[in-house]
Short mmCIF file of C-alpha atoms in Angstrom, two decimals:
data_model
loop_
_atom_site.label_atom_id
_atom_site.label_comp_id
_atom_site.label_asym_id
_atom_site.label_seq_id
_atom_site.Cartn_x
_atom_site.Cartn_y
_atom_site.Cartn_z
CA UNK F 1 38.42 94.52 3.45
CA UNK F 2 36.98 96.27 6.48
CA UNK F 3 37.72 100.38 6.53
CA UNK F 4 39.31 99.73 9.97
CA UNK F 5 41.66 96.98 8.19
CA UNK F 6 42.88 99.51 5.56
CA UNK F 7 43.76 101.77 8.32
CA UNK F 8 46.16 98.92 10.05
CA UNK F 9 47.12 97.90 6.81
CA UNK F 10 48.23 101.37 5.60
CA UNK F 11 49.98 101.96 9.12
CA UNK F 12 51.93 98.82 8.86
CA UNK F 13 53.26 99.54 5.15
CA UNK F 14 53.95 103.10 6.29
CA UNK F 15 56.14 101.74 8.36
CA UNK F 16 57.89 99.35 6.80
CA UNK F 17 58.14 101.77 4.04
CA UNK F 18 60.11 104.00 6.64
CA UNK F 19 62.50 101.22 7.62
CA UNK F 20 62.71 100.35 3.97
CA UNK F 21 63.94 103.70 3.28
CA UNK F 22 65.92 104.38 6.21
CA UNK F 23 67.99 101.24 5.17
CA UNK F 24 68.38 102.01 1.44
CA UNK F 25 71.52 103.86 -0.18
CA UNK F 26 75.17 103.91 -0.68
CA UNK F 27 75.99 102.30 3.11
CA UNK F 28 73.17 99.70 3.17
CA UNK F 29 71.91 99.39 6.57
CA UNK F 30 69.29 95.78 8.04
CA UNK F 31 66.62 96.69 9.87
CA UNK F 32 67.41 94.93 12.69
CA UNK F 33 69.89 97.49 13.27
CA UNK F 34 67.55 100.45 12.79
CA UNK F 35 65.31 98.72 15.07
CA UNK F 36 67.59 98.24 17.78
CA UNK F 37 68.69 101.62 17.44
CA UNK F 38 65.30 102.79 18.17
CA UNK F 39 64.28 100.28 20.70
CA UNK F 40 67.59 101.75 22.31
CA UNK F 41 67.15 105.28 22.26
CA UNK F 42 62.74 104.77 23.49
CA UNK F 43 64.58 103.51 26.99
CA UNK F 44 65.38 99.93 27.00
CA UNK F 45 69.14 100.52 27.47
CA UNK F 46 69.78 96.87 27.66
CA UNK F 47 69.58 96.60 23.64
CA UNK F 48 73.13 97.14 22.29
CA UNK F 49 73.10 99.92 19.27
CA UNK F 50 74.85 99.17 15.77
CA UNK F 51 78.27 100.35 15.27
CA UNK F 52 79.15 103.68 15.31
CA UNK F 53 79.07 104.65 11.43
CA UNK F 54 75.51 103.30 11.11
CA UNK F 55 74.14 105.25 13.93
CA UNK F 56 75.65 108.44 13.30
CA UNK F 57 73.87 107.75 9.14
CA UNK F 58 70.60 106.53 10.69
CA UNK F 59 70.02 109.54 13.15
CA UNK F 60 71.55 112.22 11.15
CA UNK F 61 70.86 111.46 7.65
CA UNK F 62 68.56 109.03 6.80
CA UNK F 63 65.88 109.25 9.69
CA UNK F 64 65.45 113.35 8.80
CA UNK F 65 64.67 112.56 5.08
CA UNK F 66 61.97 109.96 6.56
CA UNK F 67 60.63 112.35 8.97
CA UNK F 68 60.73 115.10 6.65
CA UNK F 69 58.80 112.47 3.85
CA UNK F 70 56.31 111.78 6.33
CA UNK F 71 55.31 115.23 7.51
CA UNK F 72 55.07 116.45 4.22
CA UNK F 73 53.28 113.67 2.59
CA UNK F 74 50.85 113.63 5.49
CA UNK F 75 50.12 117.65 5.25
CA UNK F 76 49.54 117.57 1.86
CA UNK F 77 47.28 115.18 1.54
CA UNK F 78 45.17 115.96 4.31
CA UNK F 79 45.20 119.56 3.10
CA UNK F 80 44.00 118.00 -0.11
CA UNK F 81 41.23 116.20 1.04
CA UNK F 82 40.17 119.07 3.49
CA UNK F 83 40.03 121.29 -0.11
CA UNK F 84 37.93 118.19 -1.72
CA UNK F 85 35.41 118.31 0.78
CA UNK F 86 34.93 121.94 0.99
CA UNK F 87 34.94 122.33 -2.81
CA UNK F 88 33.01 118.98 -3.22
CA UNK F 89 35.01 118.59 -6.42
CA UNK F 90 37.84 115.35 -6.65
CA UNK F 91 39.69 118.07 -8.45
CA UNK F 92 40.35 120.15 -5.70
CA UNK F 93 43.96 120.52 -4.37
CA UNK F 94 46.18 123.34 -1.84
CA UNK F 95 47.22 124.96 -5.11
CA UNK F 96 43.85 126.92 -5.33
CA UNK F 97 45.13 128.85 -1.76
CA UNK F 98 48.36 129.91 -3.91
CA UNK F 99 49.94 128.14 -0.82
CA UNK F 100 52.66 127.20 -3.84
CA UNK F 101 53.30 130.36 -5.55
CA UNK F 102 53.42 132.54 -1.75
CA UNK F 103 56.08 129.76 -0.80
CA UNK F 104 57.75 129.87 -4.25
CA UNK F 105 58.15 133.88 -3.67
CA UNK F 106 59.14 133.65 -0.20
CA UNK F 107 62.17 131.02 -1.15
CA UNK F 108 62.96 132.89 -3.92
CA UNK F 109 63.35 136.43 -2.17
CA UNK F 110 65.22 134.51 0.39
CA UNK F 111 67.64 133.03 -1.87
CA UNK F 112 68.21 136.07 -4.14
CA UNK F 113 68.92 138.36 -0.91
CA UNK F 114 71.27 136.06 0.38
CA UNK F 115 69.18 135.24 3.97
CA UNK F 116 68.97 131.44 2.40
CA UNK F 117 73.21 131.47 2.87
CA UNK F 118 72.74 132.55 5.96
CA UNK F 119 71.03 129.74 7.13
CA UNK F 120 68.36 127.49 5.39
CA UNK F 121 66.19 127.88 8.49
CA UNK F 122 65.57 131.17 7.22
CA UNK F 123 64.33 130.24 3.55
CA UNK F 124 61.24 128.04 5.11
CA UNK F 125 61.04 130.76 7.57
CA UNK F 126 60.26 133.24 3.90
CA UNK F 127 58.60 130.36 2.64
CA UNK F 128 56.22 130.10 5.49
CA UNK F 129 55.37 133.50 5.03
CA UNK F 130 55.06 134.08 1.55
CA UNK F 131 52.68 131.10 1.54
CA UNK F 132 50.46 132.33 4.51
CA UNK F 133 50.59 136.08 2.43
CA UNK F 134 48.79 134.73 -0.05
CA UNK F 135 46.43 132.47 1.24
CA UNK F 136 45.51 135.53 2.99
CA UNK F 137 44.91 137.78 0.24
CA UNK F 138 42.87 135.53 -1.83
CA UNK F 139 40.72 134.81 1.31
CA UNK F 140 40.10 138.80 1.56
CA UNK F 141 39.77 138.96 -1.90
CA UNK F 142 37.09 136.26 -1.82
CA UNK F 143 35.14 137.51 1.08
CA UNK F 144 32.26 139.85 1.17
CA UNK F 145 30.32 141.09 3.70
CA UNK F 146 31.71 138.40 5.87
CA UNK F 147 30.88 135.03 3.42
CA UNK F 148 33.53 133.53 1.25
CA UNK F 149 32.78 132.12 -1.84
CA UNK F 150 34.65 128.82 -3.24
CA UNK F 151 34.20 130.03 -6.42
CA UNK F 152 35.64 133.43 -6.28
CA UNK F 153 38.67 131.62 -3.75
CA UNK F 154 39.33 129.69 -7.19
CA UNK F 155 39.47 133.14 -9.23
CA UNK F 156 40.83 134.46 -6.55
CA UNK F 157 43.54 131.86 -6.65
CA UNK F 158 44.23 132.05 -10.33
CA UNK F 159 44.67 135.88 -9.98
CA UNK F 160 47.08 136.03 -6.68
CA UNK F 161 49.12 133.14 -8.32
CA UNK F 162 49.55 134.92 -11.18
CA UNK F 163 50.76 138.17 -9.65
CA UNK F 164 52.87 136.14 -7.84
CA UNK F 165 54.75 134.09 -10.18
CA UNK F 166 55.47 137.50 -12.15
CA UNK F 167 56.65 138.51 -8.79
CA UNK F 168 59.35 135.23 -8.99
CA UNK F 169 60.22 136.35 -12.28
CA UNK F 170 61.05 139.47 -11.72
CA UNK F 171 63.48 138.94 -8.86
CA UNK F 172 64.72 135.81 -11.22
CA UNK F 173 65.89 138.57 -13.30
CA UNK F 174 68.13 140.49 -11.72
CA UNK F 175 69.73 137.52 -9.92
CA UNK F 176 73.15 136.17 -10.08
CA UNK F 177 73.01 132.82 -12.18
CA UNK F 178 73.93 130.86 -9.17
CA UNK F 179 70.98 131.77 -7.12
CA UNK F 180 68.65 131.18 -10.31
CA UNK F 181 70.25 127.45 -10.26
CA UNK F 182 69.34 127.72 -6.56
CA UNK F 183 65.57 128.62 -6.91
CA UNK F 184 65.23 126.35 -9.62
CA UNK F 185 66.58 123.07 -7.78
CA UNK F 186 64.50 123.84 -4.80
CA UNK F 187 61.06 124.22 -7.10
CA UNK F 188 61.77 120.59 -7.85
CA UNK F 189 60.76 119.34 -4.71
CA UNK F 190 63.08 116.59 -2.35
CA UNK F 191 64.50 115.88 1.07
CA UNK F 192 67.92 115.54 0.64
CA UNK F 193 69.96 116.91 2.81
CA UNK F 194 66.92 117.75 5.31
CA UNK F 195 67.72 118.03 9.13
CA UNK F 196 66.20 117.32 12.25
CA UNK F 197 66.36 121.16 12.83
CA UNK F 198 63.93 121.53 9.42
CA UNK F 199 62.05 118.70 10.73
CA UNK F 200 61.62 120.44 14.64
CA UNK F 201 60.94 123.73 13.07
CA UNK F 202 57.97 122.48 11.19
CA UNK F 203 56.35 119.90 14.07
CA UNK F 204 54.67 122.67 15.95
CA UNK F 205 52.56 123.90 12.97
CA UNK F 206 51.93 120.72 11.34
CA UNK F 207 51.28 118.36 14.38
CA UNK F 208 48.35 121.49 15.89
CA UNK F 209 47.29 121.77 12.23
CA UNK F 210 46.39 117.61 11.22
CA UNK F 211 44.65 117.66 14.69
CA UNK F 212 42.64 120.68 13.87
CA UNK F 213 41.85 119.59 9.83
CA UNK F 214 40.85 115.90 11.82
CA UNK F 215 38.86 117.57 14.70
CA UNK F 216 36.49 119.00 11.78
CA UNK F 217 35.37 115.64 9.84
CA UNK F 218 32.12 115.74 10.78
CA UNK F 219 31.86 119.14 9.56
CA UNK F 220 33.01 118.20 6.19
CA UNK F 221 31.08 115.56 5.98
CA UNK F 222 27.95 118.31 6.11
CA UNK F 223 29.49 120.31 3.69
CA UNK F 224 29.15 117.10 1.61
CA UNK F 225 25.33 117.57 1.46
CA UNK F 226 25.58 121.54 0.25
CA UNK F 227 25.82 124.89 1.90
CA UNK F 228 22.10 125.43 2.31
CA UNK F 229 21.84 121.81 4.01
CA UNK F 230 24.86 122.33 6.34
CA UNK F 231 23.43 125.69 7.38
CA UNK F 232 19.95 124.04 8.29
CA UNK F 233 21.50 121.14 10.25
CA UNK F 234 23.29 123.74 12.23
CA UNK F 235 26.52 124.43 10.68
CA UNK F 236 28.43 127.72 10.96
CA UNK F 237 29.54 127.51 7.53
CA UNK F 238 31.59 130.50 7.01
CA UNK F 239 32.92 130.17 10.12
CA UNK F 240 34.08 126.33 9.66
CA UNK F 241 34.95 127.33 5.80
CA UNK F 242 37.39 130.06 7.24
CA UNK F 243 39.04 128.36 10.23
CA UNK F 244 39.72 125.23 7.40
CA UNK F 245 41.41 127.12 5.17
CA UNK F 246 43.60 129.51 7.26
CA UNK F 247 44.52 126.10 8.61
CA UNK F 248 44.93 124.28 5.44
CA UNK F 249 47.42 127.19 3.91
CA UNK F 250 49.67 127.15 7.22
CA UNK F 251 50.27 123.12 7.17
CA UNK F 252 50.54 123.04 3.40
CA UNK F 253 52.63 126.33 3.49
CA UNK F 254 54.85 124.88 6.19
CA UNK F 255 55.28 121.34 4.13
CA UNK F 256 56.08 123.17 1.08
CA UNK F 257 58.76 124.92 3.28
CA UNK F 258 60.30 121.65 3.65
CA UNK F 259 60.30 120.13 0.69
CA UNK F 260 60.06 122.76 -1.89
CA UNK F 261 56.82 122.50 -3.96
CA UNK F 262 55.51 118.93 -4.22
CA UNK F 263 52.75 118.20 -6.72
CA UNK F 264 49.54 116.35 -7.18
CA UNK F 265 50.02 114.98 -3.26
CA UNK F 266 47.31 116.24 -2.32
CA UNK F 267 45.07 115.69 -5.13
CA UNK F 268 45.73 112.25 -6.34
CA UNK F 269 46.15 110.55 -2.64
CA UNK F 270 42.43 111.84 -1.37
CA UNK F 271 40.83 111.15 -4.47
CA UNK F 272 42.41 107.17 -4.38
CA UNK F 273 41.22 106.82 -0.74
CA UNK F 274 38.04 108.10 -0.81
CA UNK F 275 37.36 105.21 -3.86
CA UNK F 276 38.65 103.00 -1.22
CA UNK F 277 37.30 104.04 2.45
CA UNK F 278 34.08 105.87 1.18
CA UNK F 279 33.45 109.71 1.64
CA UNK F 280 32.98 109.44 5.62
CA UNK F 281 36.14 112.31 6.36
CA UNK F 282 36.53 110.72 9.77
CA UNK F 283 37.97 107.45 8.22
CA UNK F 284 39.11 109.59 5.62
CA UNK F 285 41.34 112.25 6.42
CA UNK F 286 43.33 109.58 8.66
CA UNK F 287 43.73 107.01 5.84
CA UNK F 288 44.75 110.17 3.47
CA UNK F 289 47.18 111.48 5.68
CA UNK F 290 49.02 107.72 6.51
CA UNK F 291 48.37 107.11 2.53
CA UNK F 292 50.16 110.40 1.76
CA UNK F 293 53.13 109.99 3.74
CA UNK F 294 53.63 106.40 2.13
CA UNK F 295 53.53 107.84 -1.13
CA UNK F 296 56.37 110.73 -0.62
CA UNK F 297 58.55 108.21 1.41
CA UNK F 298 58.07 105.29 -1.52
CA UNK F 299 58.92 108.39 -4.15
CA UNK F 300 61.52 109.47 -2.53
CA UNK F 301 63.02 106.37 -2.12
CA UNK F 302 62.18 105.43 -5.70
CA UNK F 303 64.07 108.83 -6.96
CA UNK F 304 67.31 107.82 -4.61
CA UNK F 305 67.28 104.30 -6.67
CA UNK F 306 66.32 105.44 -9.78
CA UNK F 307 69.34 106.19 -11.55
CA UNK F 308 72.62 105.90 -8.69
CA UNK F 309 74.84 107.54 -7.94
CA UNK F 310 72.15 110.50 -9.20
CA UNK F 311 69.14 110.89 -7.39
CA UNK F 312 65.79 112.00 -8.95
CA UNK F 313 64.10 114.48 -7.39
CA UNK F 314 60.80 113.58 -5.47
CA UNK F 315 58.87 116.55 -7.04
CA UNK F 316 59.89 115.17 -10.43
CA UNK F 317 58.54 111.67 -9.44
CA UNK F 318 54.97 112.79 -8.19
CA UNK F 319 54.52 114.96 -11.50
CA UNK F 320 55.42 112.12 -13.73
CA UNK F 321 52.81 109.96 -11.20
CA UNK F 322 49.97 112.20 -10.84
CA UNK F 323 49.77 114.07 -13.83
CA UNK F 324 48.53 111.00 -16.04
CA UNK F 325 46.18 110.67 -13.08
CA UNK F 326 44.81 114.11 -13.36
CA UNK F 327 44.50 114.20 -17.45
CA UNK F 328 42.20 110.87 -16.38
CA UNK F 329 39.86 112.83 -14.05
CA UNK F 330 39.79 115.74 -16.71
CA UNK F 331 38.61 113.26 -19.23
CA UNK F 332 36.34 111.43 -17.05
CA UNK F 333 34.61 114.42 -15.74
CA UNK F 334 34.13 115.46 -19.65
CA UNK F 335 32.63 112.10 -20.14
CA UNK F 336 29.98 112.43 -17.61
CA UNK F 337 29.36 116.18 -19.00
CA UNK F 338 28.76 114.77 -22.59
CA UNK F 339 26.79 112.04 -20.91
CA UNK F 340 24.31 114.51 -19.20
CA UNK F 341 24.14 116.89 -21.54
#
C-alpha cells in the first residue's frame, strides 16, 4: 500500500469512526440522519434535518465528545512524534515536558479553590497554565548559555514532575473529600460531558500549533541524521529545538486541558506509523495526527460500550492499550542492548 493510500485510508476510517461514534449510545441515531444534519447546516437548505430530539443530541452532545476526541487525539500524537524526532528515541512522549504534571497542578488548584465550580472554562484555563509553567521551567532549567540539551530536558523533566506532583499532594491534603473525588475523576482522562465552548476555547491554540509542529518536518527529518549533521546542512538547531517544544507543551497542555491526562497517545500512535509510513515526518506527522484522533474516538467509543449503562473512562482504555505496548519496546530495546554488547 502506497504512503499516499494510508493517508486516504486513515482519513476515511477517521471518519466513519466519527459517524460511528456520533451514532452510538442510549438514543441510537443512523447516519443518514447525522449526515443530513450536516449536509443541512454546510448550506444546502433543501435537505430536511432529523427530528427534533436527534438534532438537539447530535449538536449538543454527541458531536462535542467527537470534536473534543479528535483534537485531543490529534495533539497528542503529533506532539509525540514531534518529541520522537527531536529525541530520536521511539520512547519519547509529551510527558518528558511535565506538560502532565503542570496540567495536573493547574486542575487541581482550580478544583480545590473552588474556580472549577465556577465554571469549567476556568479549570483548562489553570490547566493551560500549569502545563505551559512547567514546560517552561524545565526548558530554563535545561538551557545553558543559550543551547538546550535533550538529555538534561529529560532530568529536567523527571525533577519538575516530581516537585510537582508533591505540589498535587499537598493541596490533595487539605481538601474537602469531594474535591479529592473531583481531581481524581478528571486524572482519568474522558470527554463526557465536553462542550462546544471546551471545544472553541481550545481551536485557536491547537489548530496554529499542528500547523506550526507540520510546517517543521523537514527540520525533523535533519534532526534525524544528528545535531552535528543538522548544524552542517544549515540547521538552526537550538533555535528549531526551542520553537518545537514551546509549541509542543502549549498543544499538548491545551489537549490535556480537555480531556484530563490521556496516556501513551502520543507514544504508541507515532511509533505504529512510523513502522508503517517510514521516518519521512512530512508523511508522518499527518498520518500520526489522523491516526491519533482515530484511536481516542475508537477508545472512547469502546469505554461508552464497554460495560452500559457505565462508561469506562478513555484514559483507563489507552493505559490498559499502550502500556503492554510500552513494556514491549522496553524489552525490545534491552534485546538489541544484550545483542550489541
Amino acid at each position: 500500500m502506497s504512503r499516499k493510500l494510508i493517508l486516504v485510508v486513515l482519513a476515511v476510517s477517521l471518519a466513519a469512526a466519527a459517524l460511528l461514534a456520533v451514532g452510538v449510545g442510549a438514543v441510537p441515531i443512523p447516519p443518514a440522519s447525522t449526515l443530513r444534519l450536516l449536509v443541512h447546516h454546510l448550506g444546502f437548505r433543501s435537505v430536511g434535518l432529523p427530528e427534533a430530539r436527534q438534532e438537539a443530541i447530535i449538536l449538543f452532545i454527541r458531536l462535542p465528545r467527537v470534536a473534543a476526541a479528535l483534537l485531543v487525539g490529534a495533539a497528542m500524537a503529533m506532539g509525540g512524534t514531534v518529541m520522537q524526532g527531536l529525541f530520536r528515541n521511539p520512547m519519547a512522549s509529551p510527558d518528558i515536558l511535565g506538560v502532565s504534571t503542570g496540567a495536573s497542578l493547574g486542575a487541581v488548584l482550580a478544583i480545590a479553590t473552588g474556580l472549577a465550580a465556577v465554571s469549567p472554562l476556568l479549570l483548562a484555563v489553570l490547566a493551560i497554565a500549569g502545563a505551559l509553567l512547567a514546560s517552561f521551567l524545565i526548558y530554563a532549567i535545561a538551557s545553558y548559555r543559550g543551547r538546550t540539551s535533550l538529555l538534561f530536558v529529560v532530568l529536567a523533566g523527571l525533577a519538575v514532575s516530581s516537585f510537582f506532583n508533591g505540589l498535587v499532594s499537598a493541596t490533595l491534603l487539605v481538601a474537602r473529600q469531594y474535591e479529592v473525588s473531583q481531581f481524581i475523576f478528571w486524572t482519568m482522562g474522558g470527554f463526557d460531558g465536553r462542550t462546544w465552548r471546551q471545544v472553541l476555547l481550545a481551536l485557536p491554540f491547537l489548530l496554529p500549533g499542528l500547523a506550526v509542529l507540520f510546517a517543521f518536518a523537514r527540520e525533523l527529518n535533519l534532526f534525524s541524521l544528528g545535531e552535528e549533521d543538522a548544524q552542517s546542512l544549515g540547521l538552526a538547531v537550538e533555535r528549531t529545538k526551542r520553537i518545537l517544544l514551546a509549541v509542543t507543551a502549549v498543544v499538548c497542555g491545551v489537549a490535556i486541558s480537555v480531556s484530563g491526562p490521556v496516556g501513551f497517545v502520543g507514544l504508541l500512535i507515532p511509533h505504529l506509523l512510523r513502522l508503517v509510513v517510514g521516518p519521512d515526518h512530512r508523511r508522518l506527522l499527518p498520518a500520526s495526527a489522523l491516526a491519533g484522533a482515530l484511536f481516542l474516538i475508537l477508545c472512547d467509543l469502546v469505554g461508552r460500550v464497554l460495560a452500559p449503562p457505565f462508561e469506562v473512562r478513555v484514559g483507563i482504555i489507552t493505559a490498559i492499550l499502550g502500556s503492554p505496548y510500552f513494556l514491549y519496546l522496553i524489552l525490545r530495546a534491552q534485546r538489541k542492548g544484550l545483542a550489541h554488547a
